[in-house]
Coordinates of C-alpha atoms and ligand atoms in Angstrom, one line a residue:
X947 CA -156.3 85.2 -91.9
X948 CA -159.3 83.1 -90.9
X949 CA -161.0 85.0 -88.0
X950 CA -161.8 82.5 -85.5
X951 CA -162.2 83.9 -82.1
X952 CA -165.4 84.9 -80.0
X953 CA -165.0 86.9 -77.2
X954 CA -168.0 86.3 -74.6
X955 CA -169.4 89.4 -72.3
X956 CA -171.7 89.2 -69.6
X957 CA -172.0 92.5 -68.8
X958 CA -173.8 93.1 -65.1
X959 CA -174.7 96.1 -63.7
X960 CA -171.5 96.0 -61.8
X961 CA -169.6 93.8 -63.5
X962 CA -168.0 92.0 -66.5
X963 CA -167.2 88.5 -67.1
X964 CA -165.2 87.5 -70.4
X965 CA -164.1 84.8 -72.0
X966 CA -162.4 84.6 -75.3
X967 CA -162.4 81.3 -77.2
X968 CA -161.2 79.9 -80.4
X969 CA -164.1 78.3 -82.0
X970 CA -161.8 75.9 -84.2
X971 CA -161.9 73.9 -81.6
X972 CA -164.3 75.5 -78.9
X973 CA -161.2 76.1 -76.7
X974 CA -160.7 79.1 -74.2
X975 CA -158.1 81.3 -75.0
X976 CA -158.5 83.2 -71.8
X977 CA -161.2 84.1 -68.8
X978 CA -162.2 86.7 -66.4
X979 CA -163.8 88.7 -64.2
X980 CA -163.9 92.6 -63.3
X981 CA -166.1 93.1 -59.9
X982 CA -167.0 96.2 -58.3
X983 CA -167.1 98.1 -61.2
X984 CA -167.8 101.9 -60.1
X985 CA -166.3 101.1 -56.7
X986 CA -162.8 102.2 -55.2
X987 CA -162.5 98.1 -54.8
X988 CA -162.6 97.0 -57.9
X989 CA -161.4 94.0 -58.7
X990 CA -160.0 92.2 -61.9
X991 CA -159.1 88.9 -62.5
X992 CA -157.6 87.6 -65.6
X993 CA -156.2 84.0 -66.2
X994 CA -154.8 83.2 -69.3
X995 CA -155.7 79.6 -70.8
X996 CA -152.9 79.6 -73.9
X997 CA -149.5 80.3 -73.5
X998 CA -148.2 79.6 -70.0
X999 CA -149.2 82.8 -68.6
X1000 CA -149.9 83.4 -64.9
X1001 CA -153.3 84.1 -63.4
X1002 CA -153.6 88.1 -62.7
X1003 CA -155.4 89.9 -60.2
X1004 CA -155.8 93.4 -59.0
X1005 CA -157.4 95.5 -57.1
X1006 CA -158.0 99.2 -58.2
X1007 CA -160.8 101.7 -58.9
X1008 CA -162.1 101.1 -62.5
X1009 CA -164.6 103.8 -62.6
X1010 CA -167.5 102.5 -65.2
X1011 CA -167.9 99.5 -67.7
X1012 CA -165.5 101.5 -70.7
X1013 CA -163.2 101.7 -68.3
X1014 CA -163.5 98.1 -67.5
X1015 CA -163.7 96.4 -70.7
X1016 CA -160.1 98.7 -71.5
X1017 CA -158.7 96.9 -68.7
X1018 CA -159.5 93.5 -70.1
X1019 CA -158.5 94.7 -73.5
X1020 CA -154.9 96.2 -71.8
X1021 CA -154.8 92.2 -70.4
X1022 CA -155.3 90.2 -73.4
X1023 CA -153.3 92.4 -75.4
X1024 CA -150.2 91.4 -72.8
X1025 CA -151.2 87.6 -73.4
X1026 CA -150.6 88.8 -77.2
X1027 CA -154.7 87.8 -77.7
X1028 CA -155.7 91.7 -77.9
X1029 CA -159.1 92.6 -79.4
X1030 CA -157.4 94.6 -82.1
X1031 CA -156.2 91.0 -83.1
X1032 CA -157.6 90.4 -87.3
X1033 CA -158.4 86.6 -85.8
X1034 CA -161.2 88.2 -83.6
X1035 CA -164.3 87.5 -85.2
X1036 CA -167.2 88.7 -83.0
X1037 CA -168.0 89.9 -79.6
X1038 CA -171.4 87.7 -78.3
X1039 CA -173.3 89.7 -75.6
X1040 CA -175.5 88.0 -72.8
X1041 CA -178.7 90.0 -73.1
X1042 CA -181.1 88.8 -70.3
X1043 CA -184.6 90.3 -71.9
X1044 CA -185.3 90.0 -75.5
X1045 CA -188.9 90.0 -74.9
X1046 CA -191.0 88.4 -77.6
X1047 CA -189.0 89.9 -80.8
X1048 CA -185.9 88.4 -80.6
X1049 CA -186.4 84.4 -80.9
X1050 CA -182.9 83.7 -81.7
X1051 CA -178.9 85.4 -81.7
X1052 CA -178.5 88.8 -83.4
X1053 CA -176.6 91.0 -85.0
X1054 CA -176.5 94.4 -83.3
X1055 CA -177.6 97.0 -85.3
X1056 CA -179.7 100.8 -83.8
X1057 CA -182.7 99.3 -84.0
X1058 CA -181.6 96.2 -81.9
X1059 CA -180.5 98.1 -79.5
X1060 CA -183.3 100.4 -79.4
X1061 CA -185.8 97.4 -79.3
X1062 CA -183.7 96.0 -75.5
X1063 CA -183.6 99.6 -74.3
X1064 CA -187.3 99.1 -74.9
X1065 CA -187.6 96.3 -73.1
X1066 CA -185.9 97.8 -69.6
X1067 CA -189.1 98.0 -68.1
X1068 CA -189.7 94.2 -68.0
X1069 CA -185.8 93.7 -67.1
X1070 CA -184.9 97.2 -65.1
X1071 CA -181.8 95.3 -63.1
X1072 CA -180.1 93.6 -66.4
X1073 CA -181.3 94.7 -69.9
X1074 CA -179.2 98.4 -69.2
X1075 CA -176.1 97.0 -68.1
X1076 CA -176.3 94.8 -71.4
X1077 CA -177.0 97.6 -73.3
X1078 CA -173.9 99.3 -71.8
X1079 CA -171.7 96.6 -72.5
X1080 CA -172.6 96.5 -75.9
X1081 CA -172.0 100.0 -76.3
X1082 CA -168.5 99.8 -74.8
X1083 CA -167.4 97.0 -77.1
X1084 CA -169.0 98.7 -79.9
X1085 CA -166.8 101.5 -79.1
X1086 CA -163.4 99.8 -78.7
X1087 CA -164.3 98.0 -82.0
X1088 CA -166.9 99.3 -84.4
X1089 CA -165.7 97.3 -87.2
X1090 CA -166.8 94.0 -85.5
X1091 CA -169.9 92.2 -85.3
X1092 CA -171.6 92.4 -81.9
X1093 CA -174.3 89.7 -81.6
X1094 CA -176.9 89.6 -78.9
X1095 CA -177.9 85.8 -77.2
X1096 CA -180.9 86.5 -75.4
X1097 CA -181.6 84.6 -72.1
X1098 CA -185.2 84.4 -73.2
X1099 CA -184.6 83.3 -77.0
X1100 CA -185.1 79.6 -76.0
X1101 CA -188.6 79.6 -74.3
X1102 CA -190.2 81.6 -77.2
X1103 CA -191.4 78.6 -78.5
X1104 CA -193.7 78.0 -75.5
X1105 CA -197.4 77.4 -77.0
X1106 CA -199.4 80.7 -75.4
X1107 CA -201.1 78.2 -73.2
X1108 CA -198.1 78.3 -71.2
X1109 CA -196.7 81.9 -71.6
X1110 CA -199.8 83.5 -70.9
X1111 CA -201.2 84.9 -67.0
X1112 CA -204.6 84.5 -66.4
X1113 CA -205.6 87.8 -66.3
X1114 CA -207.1 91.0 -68.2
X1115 CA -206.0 90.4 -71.9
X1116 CA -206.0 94.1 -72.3
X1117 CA -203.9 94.9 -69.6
X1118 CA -201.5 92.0 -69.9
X1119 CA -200.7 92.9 -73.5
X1120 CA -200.4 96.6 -73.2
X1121 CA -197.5 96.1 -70.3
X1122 CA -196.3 92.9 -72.1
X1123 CA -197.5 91.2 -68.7
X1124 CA -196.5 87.5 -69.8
X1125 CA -194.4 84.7 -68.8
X1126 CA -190.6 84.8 -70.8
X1127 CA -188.5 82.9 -68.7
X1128 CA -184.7 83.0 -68.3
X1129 CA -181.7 81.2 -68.1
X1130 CA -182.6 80.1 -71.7
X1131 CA -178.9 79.6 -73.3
X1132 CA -178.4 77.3 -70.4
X1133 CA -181.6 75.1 -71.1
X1134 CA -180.9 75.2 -74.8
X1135 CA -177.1 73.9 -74.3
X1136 CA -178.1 71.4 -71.3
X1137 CA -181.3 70.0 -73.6
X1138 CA -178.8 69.3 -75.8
X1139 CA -176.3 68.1 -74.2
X1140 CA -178.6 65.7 -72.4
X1141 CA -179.6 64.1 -75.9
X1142 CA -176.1 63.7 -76.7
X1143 CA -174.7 61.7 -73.9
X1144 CA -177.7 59.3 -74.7
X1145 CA -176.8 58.9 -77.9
X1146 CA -180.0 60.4 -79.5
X1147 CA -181.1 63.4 -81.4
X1148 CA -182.6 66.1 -79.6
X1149 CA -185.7 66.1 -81.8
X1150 CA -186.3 63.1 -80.5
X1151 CA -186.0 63.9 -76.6
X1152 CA -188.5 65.0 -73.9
X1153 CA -186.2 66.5 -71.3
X1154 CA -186.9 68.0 -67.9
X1155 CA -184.3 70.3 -67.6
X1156 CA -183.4 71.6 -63.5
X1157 CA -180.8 74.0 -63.9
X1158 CA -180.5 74.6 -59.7
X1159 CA -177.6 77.8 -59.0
X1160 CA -178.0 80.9 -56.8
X1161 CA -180.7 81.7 -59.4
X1162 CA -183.0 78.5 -60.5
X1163 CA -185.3 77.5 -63.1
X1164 CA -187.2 74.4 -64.9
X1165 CA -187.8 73.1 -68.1
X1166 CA -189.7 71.4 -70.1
X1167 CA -188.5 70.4 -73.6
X1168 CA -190.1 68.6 -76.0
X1169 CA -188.3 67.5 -79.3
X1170 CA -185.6 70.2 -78.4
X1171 CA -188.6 72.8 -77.8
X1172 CA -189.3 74.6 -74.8
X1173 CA -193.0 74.5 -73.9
X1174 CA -192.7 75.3 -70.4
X1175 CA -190.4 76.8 -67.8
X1176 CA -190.8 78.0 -64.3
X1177 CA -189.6 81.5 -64.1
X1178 CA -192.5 84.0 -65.7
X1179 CA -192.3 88.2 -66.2
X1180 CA -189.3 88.4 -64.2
X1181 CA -186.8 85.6 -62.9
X1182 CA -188.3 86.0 -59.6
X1183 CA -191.1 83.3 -60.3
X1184 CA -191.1 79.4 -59.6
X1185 CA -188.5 77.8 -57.6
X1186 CA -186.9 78.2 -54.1
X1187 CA -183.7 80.1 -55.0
X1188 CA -180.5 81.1 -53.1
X1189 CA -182.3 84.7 -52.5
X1190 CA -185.6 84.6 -54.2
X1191 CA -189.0 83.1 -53.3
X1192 CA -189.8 81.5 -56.6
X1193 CA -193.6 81.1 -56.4
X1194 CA -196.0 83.2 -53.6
X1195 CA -199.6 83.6 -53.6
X1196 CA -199.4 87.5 -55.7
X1197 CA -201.4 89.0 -52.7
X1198 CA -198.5 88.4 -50.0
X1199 CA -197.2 91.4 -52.1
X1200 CA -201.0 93.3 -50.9
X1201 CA -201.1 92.3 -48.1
X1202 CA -197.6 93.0 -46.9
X1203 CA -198.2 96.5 -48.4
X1204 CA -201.8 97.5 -47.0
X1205 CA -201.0 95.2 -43.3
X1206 CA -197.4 95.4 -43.3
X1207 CA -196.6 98.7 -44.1
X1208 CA -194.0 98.0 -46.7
X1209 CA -193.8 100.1 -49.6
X1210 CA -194.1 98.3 -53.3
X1211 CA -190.0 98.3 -53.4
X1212 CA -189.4 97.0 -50.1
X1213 CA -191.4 93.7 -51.2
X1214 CA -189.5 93.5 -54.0
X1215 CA -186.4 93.6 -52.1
X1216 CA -188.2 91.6 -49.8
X1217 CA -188.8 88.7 -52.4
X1218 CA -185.4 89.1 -54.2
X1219 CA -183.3 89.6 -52.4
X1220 CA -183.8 88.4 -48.8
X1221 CA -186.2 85.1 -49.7
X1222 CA -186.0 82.1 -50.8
X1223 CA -183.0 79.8 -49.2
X1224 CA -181.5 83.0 -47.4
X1225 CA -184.7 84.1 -46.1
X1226 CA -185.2 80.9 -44.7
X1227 CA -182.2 79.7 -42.8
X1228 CA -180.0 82.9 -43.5
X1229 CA -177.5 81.3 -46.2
X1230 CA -177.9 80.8 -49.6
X1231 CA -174.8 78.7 -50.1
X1232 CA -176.4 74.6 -50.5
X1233 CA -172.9 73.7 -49.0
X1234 CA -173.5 75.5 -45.9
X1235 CA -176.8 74.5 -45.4
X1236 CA -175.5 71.0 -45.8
X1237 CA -173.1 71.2 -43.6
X1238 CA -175.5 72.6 -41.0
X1239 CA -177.9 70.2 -41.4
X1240 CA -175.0 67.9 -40.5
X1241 CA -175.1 69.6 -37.0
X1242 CA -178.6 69.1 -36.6
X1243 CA -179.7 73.0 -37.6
X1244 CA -183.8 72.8 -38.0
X1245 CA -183.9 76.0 -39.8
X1246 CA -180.9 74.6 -42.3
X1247 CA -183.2 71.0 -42.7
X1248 CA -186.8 72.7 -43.1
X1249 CA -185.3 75.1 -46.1
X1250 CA -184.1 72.5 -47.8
X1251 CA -187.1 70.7 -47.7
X1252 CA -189.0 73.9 -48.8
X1253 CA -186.2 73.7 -51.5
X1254 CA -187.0 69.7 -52.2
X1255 CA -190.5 70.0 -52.2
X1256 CA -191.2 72.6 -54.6
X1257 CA -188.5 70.7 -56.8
X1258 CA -190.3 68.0 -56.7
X1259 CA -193.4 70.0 -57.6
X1260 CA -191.8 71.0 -60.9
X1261 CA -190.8 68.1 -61.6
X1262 CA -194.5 66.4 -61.5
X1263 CA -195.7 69.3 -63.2
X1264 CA -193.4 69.0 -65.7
X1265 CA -193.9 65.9 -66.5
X1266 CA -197.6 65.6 -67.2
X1267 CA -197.2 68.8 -69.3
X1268 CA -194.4 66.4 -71.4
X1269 CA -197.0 63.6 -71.2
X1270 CA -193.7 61.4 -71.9
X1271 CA -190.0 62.2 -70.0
X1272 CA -187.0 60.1 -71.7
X1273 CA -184.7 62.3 -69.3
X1274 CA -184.2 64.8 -66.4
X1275 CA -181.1 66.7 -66.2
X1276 CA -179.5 68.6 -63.4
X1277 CA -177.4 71.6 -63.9
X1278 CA -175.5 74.4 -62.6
X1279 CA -173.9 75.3 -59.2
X1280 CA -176.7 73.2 -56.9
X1281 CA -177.7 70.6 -59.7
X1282 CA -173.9 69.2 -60.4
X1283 CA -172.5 69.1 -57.4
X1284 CA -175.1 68.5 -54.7
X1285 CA -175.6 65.5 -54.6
X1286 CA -178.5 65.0 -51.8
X1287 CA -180.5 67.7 -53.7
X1288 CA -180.3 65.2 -56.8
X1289 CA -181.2 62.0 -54.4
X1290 CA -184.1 64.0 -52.6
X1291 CA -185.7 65.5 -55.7
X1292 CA -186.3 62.1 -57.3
X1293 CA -187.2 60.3 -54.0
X1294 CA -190.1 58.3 -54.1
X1295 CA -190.8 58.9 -57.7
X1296 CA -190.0 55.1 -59.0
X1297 CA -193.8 55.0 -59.9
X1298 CA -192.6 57.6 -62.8
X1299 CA -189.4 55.4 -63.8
X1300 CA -187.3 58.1 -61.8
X1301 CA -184.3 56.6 -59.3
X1302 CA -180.8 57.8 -58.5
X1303 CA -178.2 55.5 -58.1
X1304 CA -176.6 56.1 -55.2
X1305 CA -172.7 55.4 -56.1
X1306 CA -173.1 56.9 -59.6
X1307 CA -174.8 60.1 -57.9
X1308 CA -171.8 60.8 -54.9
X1309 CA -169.2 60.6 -57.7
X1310 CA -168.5 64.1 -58.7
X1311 CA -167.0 65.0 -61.9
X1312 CA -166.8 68.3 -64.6
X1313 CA -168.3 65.6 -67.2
X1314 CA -171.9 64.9 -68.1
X1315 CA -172.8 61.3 -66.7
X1316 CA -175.7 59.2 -65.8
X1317 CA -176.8 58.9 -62.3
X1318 CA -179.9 56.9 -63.0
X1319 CA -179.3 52.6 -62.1
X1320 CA -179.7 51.1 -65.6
X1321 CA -183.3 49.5 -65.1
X1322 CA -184.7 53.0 -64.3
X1323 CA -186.9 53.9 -67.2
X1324 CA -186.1 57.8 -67.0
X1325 CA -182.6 58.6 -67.5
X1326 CA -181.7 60.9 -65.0
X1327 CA -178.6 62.9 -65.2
X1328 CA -175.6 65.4 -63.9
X1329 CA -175.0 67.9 -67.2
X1330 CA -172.4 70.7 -66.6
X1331 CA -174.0 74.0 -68.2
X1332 CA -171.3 76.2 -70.3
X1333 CA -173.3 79.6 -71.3
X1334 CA -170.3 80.9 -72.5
X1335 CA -169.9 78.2 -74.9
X1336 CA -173.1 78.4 -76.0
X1337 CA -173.0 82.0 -76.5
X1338 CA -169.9 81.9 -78.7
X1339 CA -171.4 78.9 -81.0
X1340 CA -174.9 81.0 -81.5
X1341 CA -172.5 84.2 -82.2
X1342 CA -170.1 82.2 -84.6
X1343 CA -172.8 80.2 -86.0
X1344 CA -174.3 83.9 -87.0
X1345 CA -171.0 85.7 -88.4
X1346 CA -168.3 83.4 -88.4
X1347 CA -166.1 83.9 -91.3
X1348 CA -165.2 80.6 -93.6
X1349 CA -163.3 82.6 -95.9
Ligands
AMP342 P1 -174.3 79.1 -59.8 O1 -175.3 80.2 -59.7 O2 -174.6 78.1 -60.9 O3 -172.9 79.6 -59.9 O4 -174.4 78.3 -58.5 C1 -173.9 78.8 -57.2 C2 -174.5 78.0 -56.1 O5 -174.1 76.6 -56.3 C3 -173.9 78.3 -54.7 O6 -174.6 79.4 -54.1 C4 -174.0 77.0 -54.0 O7 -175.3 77.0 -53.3 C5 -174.0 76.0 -55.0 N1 -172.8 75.1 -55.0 C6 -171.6 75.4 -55.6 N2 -170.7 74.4 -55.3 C7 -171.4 73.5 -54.5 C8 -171.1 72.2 -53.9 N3 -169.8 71.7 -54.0 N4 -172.0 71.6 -53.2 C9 -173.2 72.1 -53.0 N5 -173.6 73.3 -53.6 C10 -172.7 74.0 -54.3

């Protein structure tokens, strides 16, 4: 039997979100969720895609990650799609730090792992829940390939001129101190995507890429190349995010130490956690803050022009570091179904061959589409992201089995 399923982890440091997939046709065999892993409120939810099953959900302690990925396991087995199944083919992890060694998917092996437990220090809140889902699955099945998709794998190919901080050399290198950037299986699929739907080959693309969700980060992709991208060391850099600040002056962390009083990990909550839209206007949800700048809220209406302007920053920057921009692209939770954010971003910016046409833009829709009027010289457009997807083709492109 020809082994052609992929099942998808994105393993978090308290939770799991699967998907299982048949890549004859890229379908989903089944999705799902486990929250609150470690919790007496744990929560699973399973939804079976094939079959005619019913969408399941409990709630019930589920004490750590093996225990979590054995509830899935119990769930697909019911839908008769268990991972004991011969037709399973690979696991594909989400690994968010693969640092400068790992430009592309990977076969798991000891030393792969030992190279992302290395890299925990750059990526303390993701890289060991990764490393713990990998371990799990390699457990429940040690016969199978486990392949690794690294969030960073797509910006490796920025030129150094663009990865590098300006500061001591020395230093820099000896605590890999450098710009990775994240979300990169998103801007590698979207990229793509964006050539596609304009009938062209990604090679011959420059694309802006604004992949807008609670977290957010820019692109810049030349000739289906990354050589640029807004979030640095950590995914806290760049733009205004649902909870982060994107980019601050480095000495607001100084001086709200030495004047403030805070200690070095209350900044970082600080910046993480309790920034960005949330810190600004107290939701992070674009819907809500819509919906209260409808009422007239100030706070709502200056953070999303915080939000607008520094968009509209990276989207200037971005495009003299292109030097040419055939397309911009918005994607994820903000980017493909807020409109205004689309409409505000490119205002004013005809001089660059950027405009939004207005009925194209309010229609909404799962597909990619154009929102761009047809004399605009940039195409500008809405282009759902699918990680998962993208994660199963890189893992069945590495081990899929044509026998
Ligand atoms: P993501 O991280 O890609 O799942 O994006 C989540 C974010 O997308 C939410 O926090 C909302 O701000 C935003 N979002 C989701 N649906 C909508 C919508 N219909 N309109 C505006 N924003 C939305």
């Amino acid at each position: 039997m020809t082994a052609t399923r992929v099942l998808v982890l994105n393993s978090g440091s308290s939770s799991v979100k699967y998907q299982l997939l048949d890549m004859r046709d890229s379908s989903r065999l089944a999705v799902g969720l486990v929250e609150r892993i470690g919790e007496e409120t744990s929560r699973l939810k399973h939804t079976p895609l094939t079959g005619g099953g019913e969408e399941r959900e409990r709630e019930e302690p589920i004490a750590d990650h093996e225990a979590a990925l054995k509830a899935v396991s119990a769930e697909l087995t019911a839908d008769g799609l268990g991972l004991d199944s011969p037709e399973l083919a690979a696991i594909g992890h989400r690994v968010v730090h693969g640092g400068l060694k790992f430009t592309a998917p990977t076969v798991v092996t000891d030393e792969v792992l030992a190279e992302i437990q290395r890299l925990v220090p750059v990526a303390p809140l993701h890289n060991p829940a990764n490393i713990t889902g990998i371990r799990t699955a390699q457990a429940l099945r040690p016969d199978l390939p486990q392949v690794a998709v690294f969030d960073t794998a797509f910006h490796t190919t920025m030129p150094e001129s663009a990865a590098r901080y300006a500061i001591d050399v020395a230093t820099a290198d000896q605590h890999r101190v450098r710009r990775y950037g994240f979300h990169g299986t998103s801007h590698a699929y979207v990229s793509r995507e964006t050539a596609g739907l304009l009938g062209k080959a990604p090679e011959d693309m420059n694309v802006i890429v604004l992949h807008l969700g609670n977290g957010a980060s820019a692109s810049a992709v030349r000739g289906g190349r990354c050589v640029e991208t807004s979030m640095g060391l950590t995914p806290l850099e760049g733009l205004v995010m649902g909870t982060r600040s994107g980019d601050v002056d480095p000495a607001v962390v100084f001086h709200l130490a030495r004047v403030g009083g805070m200690s070095i990990d209350e900044v970082d909550t600080l910046l993480n956690k309790k920034s960005g839209l949330v810190g600004l206007c107290g939701d992070n949800d674009m819907r809500e803050i819509r919906r209260r700048i409808d009422e007239g809220d100030e706070a709502a209406a200056l953070a999303f022009d915080i939000y607008i302007h520094r968009l509209k920053k990276y989207i200037g920057a971005y495009y003299a570091v292109l030097g040419r921009v055939d397309a911009i692209a918005f994607t994820a939770g903000v980017g493909e179904n807020a409109a205004p954010v689309r409409e505000a971003a490119v205002a004013g910016l005809e001089e660059l061959g950027l405009a939004v046409d207005g009925e194209l833009n309010a229609v909404r829709s799962d597909e990619a589409r154009l929102i761009s009027p047809e004399y605009a010289r940039v195409a500008v457009a809405v282009v759902p992201t699918d990680e998962e997807l993208e994660i199963a083709r890189q893992t069945y492109a590495l081990v899929g089995n044509p026998s």
